[in-house]
Coordinates of C-alpha atoms and ligand atoms in Angstrom, one line a residue:
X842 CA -21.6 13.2 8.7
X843 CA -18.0 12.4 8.7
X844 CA -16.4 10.8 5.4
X845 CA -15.3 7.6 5.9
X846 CA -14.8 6.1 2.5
X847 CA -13.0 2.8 1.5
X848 CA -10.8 0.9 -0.9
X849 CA -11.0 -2.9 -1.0
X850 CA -8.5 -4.5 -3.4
X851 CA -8.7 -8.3 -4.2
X852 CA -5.0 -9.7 -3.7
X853 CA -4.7 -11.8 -6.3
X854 CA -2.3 -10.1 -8.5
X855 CA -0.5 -6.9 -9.2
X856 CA -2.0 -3.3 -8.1
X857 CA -3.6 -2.2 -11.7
X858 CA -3.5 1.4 -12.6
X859 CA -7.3 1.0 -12.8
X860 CA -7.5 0.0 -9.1
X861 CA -4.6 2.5 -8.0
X862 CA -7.3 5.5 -9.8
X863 CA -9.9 3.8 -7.2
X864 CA -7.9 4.0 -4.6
X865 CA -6.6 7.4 -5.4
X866 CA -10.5 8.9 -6.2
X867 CA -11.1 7.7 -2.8
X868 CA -8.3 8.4 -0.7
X869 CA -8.9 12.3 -2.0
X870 CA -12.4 12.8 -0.9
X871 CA -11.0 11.5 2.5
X872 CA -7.9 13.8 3.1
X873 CA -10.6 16.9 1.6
X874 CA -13.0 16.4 3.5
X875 CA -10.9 15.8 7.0
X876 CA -13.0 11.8 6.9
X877 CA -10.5 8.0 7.7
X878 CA -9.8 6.4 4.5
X879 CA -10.4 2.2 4.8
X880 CA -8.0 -0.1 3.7
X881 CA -10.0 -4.1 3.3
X882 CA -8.0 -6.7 1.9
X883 CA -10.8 -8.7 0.4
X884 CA -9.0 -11.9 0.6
X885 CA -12.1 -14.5 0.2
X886 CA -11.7 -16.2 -2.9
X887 CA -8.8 -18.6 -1.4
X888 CA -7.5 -20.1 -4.7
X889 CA -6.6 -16.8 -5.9
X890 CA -5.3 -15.0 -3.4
X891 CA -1.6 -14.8 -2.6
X892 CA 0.6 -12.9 0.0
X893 CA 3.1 -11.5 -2.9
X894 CA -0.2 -9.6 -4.2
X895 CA -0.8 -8.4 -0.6
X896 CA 2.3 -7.4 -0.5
X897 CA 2.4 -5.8 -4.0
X898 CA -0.6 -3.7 -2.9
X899 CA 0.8 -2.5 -0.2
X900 CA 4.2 -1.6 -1.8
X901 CA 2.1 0.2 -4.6
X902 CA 0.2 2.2 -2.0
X903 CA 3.1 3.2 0.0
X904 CA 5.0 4.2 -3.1
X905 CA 2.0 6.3 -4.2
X906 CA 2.0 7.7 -0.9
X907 CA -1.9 6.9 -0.6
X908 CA -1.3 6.6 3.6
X909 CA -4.7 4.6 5.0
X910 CA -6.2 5.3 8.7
X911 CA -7.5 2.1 9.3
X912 CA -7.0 -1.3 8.2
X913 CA -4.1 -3.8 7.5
X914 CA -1.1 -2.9 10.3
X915 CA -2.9 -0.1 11.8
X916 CA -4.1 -2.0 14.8
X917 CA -6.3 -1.4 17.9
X918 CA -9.9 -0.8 16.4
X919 CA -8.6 0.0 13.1
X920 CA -7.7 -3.1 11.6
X921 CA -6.3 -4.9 10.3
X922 CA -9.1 -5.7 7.7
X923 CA -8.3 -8.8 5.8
X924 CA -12.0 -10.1 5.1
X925 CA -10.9 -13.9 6.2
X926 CA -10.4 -12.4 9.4
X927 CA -13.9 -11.6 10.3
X928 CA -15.6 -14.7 9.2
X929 CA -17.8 -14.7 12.1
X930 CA -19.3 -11.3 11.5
X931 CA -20.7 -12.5 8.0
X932 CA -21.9 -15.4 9.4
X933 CA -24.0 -13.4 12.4
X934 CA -25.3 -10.9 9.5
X935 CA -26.1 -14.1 7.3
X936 CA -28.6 -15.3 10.2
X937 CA -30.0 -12.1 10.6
X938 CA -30.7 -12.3 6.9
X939 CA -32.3 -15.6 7.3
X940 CA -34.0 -14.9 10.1
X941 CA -35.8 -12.0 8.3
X942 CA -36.5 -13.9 5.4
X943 CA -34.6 -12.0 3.4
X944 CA -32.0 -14.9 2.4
X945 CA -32.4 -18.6 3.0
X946 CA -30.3 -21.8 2.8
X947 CA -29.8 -23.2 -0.3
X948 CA -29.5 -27.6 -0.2
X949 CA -29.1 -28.4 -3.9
X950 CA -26.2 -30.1 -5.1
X951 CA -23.7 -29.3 -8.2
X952 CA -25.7 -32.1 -9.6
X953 CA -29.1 -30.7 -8.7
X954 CA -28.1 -27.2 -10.3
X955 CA -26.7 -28.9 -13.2
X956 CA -29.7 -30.7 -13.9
X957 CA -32.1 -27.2 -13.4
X958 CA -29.5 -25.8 -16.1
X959 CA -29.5 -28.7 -18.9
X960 CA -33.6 -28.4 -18.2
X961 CA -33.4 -24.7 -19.0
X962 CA -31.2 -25.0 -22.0
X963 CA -33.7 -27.9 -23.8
X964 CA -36.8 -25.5 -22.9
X965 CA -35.1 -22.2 -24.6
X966 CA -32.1 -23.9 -27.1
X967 CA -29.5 -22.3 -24.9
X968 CA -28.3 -21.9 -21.5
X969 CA -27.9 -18.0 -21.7
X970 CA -29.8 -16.3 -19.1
X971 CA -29.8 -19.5 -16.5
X972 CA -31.2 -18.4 -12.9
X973 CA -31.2 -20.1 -10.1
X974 CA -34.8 -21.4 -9.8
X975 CA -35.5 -20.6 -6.2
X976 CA -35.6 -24.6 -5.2
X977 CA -35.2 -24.1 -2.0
X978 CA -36.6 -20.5 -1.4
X979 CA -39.8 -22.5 0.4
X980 CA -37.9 -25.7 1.6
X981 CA -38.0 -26.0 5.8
X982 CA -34.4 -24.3 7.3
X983 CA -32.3 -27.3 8.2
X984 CA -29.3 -25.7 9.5
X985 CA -26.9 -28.5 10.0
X986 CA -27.6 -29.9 6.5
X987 CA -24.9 -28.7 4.2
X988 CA -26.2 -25.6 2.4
X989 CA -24.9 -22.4 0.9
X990 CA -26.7 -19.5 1.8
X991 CA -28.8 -17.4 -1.3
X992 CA -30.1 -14.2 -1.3
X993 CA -33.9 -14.0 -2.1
X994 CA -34.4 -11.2 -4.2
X995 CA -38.2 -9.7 -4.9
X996 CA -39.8 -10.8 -8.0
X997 CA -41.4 -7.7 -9.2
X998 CA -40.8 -4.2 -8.9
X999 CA -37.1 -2.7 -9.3
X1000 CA -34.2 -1.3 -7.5
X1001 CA -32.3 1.9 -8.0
X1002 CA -30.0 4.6 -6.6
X1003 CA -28.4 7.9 -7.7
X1004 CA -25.0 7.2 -8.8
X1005 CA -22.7 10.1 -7.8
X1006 CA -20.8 9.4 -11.6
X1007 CA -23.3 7.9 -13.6
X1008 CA -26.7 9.5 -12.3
X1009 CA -29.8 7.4 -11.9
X1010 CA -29.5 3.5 -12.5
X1011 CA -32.0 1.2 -12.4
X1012 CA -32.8 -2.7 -12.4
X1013 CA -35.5 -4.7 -12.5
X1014 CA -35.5 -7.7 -10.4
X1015 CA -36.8 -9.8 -12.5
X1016 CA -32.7 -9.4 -14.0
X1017 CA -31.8 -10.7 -10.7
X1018 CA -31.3 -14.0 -9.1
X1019 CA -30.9 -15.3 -5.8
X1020 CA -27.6 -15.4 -5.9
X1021 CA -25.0 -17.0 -3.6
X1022 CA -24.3 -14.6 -0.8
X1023 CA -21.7 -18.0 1.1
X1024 CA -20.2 -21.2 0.3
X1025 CA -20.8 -24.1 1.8
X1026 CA -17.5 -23.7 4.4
X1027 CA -19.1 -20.2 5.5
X1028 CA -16.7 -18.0 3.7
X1029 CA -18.6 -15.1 2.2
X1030 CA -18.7 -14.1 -1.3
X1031 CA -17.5 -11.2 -2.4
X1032 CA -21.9 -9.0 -2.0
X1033 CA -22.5 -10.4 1.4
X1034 CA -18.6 -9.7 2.6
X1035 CA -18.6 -6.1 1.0
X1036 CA -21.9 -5.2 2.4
X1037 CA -21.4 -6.5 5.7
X1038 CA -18.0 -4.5 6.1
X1039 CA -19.4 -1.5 4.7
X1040 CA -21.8 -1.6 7.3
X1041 CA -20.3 -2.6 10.3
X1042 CA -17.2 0.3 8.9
X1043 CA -19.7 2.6 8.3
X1044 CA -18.6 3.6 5.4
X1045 CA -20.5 6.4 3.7
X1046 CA -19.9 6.4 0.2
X1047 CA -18.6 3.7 -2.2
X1048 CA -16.5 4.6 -4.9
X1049 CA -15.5 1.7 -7.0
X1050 CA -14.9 0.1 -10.6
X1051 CA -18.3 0.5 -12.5
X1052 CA -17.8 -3.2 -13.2
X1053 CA -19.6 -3.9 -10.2
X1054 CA -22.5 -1.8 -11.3
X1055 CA -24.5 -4.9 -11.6
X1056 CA -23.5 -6.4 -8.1
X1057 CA -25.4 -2.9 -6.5
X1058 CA -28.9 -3.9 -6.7
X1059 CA -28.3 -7.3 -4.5
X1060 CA -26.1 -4.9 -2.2
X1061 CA -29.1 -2.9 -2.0
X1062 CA -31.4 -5.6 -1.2
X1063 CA -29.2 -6.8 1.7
X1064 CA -28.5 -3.0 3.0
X1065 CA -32.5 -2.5 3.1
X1066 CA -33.2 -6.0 4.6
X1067 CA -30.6 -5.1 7.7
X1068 CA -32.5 -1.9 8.3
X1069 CA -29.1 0.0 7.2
X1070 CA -29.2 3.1 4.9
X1071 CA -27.5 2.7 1.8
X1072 CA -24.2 4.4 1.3
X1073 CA -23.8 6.8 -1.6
X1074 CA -22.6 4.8 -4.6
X1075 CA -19.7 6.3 -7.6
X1076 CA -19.3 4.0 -9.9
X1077 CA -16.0 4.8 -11.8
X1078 CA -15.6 3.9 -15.6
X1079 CA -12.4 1.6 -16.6
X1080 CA -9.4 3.0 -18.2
X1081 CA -9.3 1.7 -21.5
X1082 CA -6.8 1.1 -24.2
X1083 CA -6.6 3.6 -27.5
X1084 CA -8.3 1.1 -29.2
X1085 CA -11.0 1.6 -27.0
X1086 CA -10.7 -2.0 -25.1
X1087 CA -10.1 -2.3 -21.4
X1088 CA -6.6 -1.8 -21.2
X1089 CA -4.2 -4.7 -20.8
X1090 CA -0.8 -5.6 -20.3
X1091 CA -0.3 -5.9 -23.8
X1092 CA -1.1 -2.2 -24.2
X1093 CA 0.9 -1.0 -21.8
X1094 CA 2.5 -0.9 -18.5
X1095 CA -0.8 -1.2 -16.5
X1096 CA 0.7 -2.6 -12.9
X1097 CA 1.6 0.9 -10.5
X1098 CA 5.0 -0.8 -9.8
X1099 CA 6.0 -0.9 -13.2
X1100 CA 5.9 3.0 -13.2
X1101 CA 8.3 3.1 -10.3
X1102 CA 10.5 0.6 -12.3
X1103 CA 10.8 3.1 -14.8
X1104 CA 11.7 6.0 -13.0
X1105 CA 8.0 8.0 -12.5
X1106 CA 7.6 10.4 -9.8
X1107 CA 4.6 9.1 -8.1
X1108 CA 2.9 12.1 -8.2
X1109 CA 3.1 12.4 -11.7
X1110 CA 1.5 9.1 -11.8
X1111 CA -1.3 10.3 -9.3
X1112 CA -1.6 13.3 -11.5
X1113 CA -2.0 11.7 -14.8
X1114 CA -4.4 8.7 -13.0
X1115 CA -6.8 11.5 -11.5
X1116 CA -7.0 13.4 -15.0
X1117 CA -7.6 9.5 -16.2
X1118 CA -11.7 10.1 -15.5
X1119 CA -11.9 13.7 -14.1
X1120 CA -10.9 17.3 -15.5
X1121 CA -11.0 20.8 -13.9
X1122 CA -11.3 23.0 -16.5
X1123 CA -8.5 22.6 -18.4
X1124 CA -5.6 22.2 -16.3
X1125 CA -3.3 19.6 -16.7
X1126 CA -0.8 19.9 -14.1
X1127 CA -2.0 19.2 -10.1
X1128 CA 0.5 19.3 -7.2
X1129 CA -0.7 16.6 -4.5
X1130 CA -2.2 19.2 -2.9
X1131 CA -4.6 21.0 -5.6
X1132 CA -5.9 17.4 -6.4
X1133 CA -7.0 17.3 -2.6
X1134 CA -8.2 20.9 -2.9
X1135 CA -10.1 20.1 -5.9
X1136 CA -11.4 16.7 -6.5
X1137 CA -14.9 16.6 -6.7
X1138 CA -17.4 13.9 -7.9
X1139 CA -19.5 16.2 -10.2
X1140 CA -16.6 16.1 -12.4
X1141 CA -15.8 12.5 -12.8
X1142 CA -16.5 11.7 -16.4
X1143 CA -19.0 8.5 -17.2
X1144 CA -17.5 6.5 -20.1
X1145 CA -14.1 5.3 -20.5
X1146 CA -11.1 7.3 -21.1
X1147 CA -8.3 6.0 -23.3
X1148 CA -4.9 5.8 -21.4
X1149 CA -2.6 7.9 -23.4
X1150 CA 1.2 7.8 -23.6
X1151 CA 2.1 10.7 -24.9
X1152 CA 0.3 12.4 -22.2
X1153 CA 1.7 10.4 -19.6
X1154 CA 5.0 11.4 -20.4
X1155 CA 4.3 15.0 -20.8
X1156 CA 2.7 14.7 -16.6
X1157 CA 5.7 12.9 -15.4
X1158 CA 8.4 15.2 -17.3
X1159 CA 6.3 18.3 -15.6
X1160 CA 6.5 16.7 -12.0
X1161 CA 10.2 16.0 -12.5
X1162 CA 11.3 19.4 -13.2
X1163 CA 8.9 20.2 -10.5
X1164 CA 11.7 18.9 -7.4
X1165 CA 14.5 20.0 -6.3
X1166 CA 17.7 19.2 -7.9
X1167 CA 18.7 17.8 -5.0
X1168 CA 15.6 15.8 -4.5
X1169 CA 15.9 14.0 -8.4
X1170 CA 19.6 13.4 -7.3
X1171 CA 19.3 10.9 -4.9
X1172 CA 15.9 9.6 -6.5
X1173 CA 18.2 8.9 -9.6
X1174 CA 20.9 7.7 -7.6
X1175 CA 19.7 4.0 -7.8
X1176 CA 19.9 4.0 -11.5
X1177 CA 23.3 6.2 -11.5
X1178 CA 24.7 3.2 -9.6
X1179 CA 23.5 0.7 -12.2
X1180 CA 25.6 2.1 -14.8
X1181 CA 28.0 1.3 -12.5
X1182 CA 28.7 5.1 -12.1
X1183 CA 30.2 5.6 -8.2
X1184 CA 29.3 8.4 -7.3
X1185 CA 28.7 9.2 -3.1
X1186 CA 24.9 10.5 -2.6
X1187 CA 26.2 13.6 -1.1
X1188 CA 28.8 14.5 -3.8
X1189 CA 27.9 18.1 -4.8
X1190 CA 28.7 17.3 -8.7
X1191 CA 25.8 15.0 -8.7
X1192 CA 23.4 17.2 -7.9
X1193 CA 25.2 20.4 -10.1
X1194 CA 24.8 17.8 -13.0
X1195 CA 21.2 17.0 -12.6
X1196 CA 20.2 20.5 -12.3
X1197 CA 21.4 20.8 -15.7
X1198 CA 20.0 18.0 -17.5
X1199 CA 16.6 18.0 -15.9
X1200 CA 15.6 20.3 -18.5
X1201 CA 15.3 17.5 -21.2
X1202 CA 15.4 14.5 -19.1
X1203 CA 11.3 12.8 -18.8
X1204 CA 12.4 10.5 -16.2
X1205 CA 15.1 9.4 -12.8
X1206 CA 16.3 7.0 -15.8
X1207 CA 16.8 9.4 -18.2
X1208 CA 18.3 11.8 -15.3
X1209 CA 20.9 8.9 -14.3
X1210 CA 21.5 8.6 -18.3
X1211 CA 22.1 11.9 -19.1
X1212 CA 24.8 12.2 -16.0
X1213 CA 26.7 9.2 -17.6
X1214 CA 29.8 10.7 -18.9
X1215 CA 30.1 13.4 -15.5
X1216 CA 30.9 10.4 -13.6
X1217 CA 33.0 8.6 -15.7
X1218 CA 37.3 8.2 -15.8
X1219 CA 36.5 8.9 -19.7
X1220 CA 33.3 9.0 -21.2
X1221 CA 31.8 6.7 -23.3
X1222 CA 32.1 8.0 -26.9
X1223 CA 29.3 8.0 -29.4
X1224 CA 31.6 6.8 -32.8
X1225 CA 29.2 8.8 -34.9
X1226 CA 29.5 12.0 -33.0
X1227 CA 33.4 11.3 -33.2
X1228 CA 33.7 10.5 -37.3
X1229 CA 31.9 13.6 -37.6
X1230 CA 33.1 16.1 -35.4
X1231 CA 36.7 15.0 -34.4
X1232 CA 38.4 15.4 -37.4
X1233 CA 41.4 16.5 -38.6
X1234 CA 41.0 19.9 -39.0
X1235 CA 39.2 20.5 -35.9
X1236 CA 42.7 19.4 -33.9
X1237 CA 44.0 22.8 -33.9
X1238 CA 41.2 24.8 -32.6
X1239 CA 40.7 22.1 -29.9
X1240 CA 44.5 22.0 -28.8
X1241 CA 44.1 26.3 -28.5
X1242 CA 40.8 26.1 -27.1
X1243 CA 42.8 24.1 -24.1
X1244 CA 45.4 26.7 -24.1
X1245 CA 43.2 29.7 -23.8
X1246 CA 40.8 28.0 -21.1
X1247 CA 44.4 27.4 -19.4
X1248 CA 44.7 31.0 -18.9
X1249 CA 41.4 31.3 -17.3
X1250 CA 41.1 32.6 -13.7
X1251 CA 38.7 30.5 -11.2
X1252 CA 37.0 27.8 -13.8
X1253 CA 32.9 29.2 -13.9
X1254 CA 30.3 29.2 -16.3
X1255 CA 30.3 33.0 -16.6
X1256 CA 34.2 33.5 -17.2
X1257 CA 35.0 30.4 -19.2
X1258 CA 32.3 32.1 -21.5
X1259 CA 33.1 35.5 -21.1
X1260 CA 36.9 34.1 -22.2
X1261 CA 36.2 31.7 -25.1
X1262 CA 33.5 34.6 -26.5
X1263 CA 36.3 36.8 -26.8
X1264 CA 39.1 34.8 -27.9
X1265 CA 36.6 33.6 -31.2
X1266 CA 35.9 37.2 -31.6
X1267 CA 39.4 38.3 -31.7
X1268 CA 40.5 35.6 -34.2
X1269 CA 37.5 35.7 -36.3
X1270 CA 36.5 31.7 -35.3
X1271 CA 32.6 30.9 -35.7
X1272 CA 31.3 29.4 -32.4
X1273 CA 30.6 26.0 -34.4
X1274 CA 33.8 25.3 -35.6
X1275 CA 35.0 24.4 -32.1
X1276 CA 31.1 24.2 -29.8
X1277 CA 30.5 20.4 -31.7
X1278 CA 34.1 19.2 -31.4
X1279 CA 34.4 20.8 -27.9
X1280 CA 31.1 18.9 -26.9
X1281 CA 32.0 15.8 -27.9
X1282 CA 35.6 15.8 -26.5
X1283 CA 33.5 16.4 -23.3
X1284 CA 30.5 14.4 -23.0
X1285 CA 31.3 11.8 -25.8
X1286 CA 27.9 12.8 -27.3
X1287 CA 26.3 14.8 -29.8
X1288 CA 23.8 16.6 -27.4
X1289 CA 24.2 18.1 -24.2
X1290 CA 23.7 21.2 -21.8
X1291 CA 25.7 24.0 -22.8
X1292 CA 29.3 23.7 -23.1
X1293 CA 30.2 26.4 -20.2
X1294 CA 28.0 24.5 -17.9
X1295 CA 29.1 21.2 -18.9
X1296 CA 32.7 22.7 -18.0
X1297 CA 32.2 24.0 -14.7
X1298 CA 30.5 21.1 -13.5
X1299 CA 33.4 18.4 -14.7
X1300 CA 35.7 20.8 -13.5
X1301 CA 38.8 22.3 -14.4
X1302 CA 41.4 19.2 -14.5
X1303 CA 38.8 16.7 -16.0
X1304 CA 37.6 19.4 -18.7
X1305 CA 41.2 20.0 -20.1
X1306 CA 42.4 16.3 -19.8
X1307 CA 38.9 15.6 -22.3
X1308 CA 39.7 18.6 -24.7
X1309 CA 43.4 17.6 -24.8
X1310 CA 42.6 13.9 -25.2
X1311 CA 39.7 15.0 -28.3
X1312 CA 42.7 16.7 -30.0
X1313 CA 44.6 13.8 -30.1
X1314 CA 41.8 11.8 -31.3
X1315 CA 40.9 14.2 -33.8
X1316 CA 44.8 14.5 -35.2
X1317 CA 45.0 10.8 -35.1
X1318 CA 41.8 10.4 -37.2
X1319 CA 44.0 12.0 -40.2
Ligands
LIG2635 N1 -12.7 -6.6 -4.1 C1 -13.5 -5.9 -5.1 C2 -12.6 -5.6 -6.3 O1 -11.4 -5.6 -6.1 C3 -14.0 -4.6 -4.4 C4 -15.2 -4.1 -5.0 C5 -15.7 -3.0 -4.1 O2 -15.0 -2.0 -4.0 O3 -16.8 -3.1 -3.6 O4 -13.1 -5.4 -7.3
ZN2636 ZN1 -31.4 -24.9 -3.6

């Protein structure tokens, strides 16, 4: 049977990391196993809905690069699928429903409802536990009266299924209720809508937030009562904080866009989001491709696990050495520019210079950071590096370290090194009497790449204006 396997975000607010794992889990088992991935933008609750969160998804998923094959702006027969679109394919499932007794209109007003609740709480002292009390489960079908429409669950026995994640569930349905499957202006809730599509999609396995663990068994019930067979069910566990609650915004960054704000290669986030919930062994570091290669469900742990920082970091700095210098260039270019660095995409010191601070840099923010002073007219200069390093004494050694680099034939790494080396030698310097001064008339900064580097990638003019310019400092510093 071919895969065909969905993801069916509510839009009413910003793409969670939770939901983006979802998505991800899902979208995986697709590309694997050569099946369509779904794309339903499960737009029925009206009041909370909003086109930014559409469009939020959608930017999120593009940015992750977790491409759909059917659904919103694929057209033809594969989409798009926004649920407010097909409001007359729940309606002609709800009537098959009805018609096999196996859901039923529903007459009773708020005030009806209210006064089956406030009955309830005076017979048991509270209103915990409140079910609907089947009023009309036996009243005659009067179509044109206003109604909702209610599922009629059994009222003995139970329901189950093998969960792919968290193995064999069951309910009694004495738990359940006949619950609302649509309003009263025919737009579906959220069991009736999601089972109908995953029918009529033929989807054939659900992977989802195990926070609608308790919505299966009426799923089930309406699955069994339209003759359909029941897709297979993984019910994935929530990220939580490290306190062990669900985790928030005030945790953490927890929307996928925020990630992108701060300069994450998507598949870092990808990587870290899969290892979120499943392991392979013990490796840490997946490529987009491995994770397709390898994903399985058998893996997918069953509690929560704890989003972790540190971790995080660790995944995204691995990814970024992982592209090309050339590639972290012009994905850092965006930040460079808000330094207010100018600096053409295509100018070959922009790339030399992130090749040598990727090393040490975790993100494109920290890339466009550590470039700083390569692009500047003079670079900005830490005063602490400067008290301490471009003194007095050190004047000397930085005015001959200009003239000896002077004499220097062609101005790269290997010869500017090969000539300072020997000069120290000769005159008996230690490399640190000059390396911290030297770096500081450079870069303006207490750490950088090696000096040699750092050189041959400012080049020869800019290098000996810097030195020159640190001597003065330092002489001036008395
Ligand atoms: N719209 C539901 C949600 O965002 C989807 C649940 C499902 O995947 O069935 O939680
Ligand atoms: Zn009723």
């Amino acid at each position: 049977m071919t895969v065909r396997v969905r993801f069916a975000p509510s839009p009413t607010g910003y793409l969670h990391l939770g939901s983006a794992r979802t998505a991800l889990y899902n979208w995986l088992w697709a590309r694997q196993n050569g099946g369509s991935f779904v794309l339903r933008v499960e737009d029925t609750d009206q009041e909370r809905s909003t086109q930014e969160a559409e469009a939020a998804i959608f930017d999120s998923m593009g940015w992750l690069g977790l491409d759909w094959d059917e659904g919103p702006n694929v057209g033809g027969d594969h989409g798009p699928y926004f649920q407010m679109q097909r409001l007359e394919i729940y309606r002609e499932h709800v009537d098959t429903l009805i018609a096999r007794d196996a859901a039923y209109r529903c007459y009773c007003t708020a005030e009806d409802l209210k006064k089956a609740r406030e009955a309830h709480t005076a017979a048991t002292g509270n209103d915990h536990g409140f079910r609907y009390p089947g009023t009309c489960r036996e009243r005659a079908d009067e179509p044109d009266r206003e109604h909702v429409v209610r599922l009629k669950v059994p009222t003995e026995g139970s329901v189950g299924w093998k969960d792919l994640v968290k193995g064999e569930i069951e309910f009694g349905w004495e738990t359940q209720q006949d619950a609302v499957l649509m309003r009263r202006n025919g737009v579906p809730l959220y069991n009736l809508g999601a089972v109908v599509d995953d029918l009529t999609m033929g989807i054939t396995l659900i992977a989802r937030g195990d926070d609608h663990v308790i919505n299966t068994p009426q799923q089930i019930r309406m699955y069994e009562a339209l003759g359909a067979p029941v897709p297979q069910m993984a019910h994935l566990p929530m990220i939580l904080a490290p306190s062990g609650e669900k985790l928030s915004k005030r945790h953490a960054a927890v929307g996928v866009l925020d990630y992108q704000e701060l300069g994450y290669v998507p598949d870092a986030v990808l990587n870290y989001l899969v290892r979120l919930g499943w392991s392979h062994g013990d490796q840490e570091i997946f490529t987009r491709d491995e994770l397709v290669e390898k994903f399985d469900w058998e893996h997918v742990g069953h509690t929560g696990s704890k989003y972790d920082l540190k971790k995080f970091q660790h995944v995204q700095a691995s990814h970024l050495r992982m592209l090309e210098p050339a590639d972290v260039a012009a994905l850092s270019q965006r930040w460079v520019t808000e330094r207010g660095l100018s600096v053409a995409e295509d100018d070959p010191r922009l790339v030399a210079a992130t090749e040598l601070v990727m090393p040490r840099a975790g993100t494109f923010i920290e890339v466009a950071e550590a470039v700083d002073y390569f692009f500047r007219d003079t670079p900005e200069v830490d005063p602490k590096a400067a008290k301490k390093f471009l003194t007095a004494e050190r004047a000397e050694r930085l005015t001959a370290l200009v003239t000896q680099l002077e004499a220097v034939e062609g101005w790269r790494r290997d010869g500017l090194e090969q000539h300072v080396m020997a000069w120290l030698q000769a005159e008996d310097i230690p490399l640190k009497e000059i390396a911290q001064p030297a770096r500081v008339a450079l870069t303006g900064r207490k750490a950088s790449p090696g000096l040699f580097d750092v050189m041959e990638v400012l080049g020869r003019d800019r290098s000996l204006e810097r030195l020159a310019a640190g001597a003065d400092r330092a002489r001036a510093a008395g």
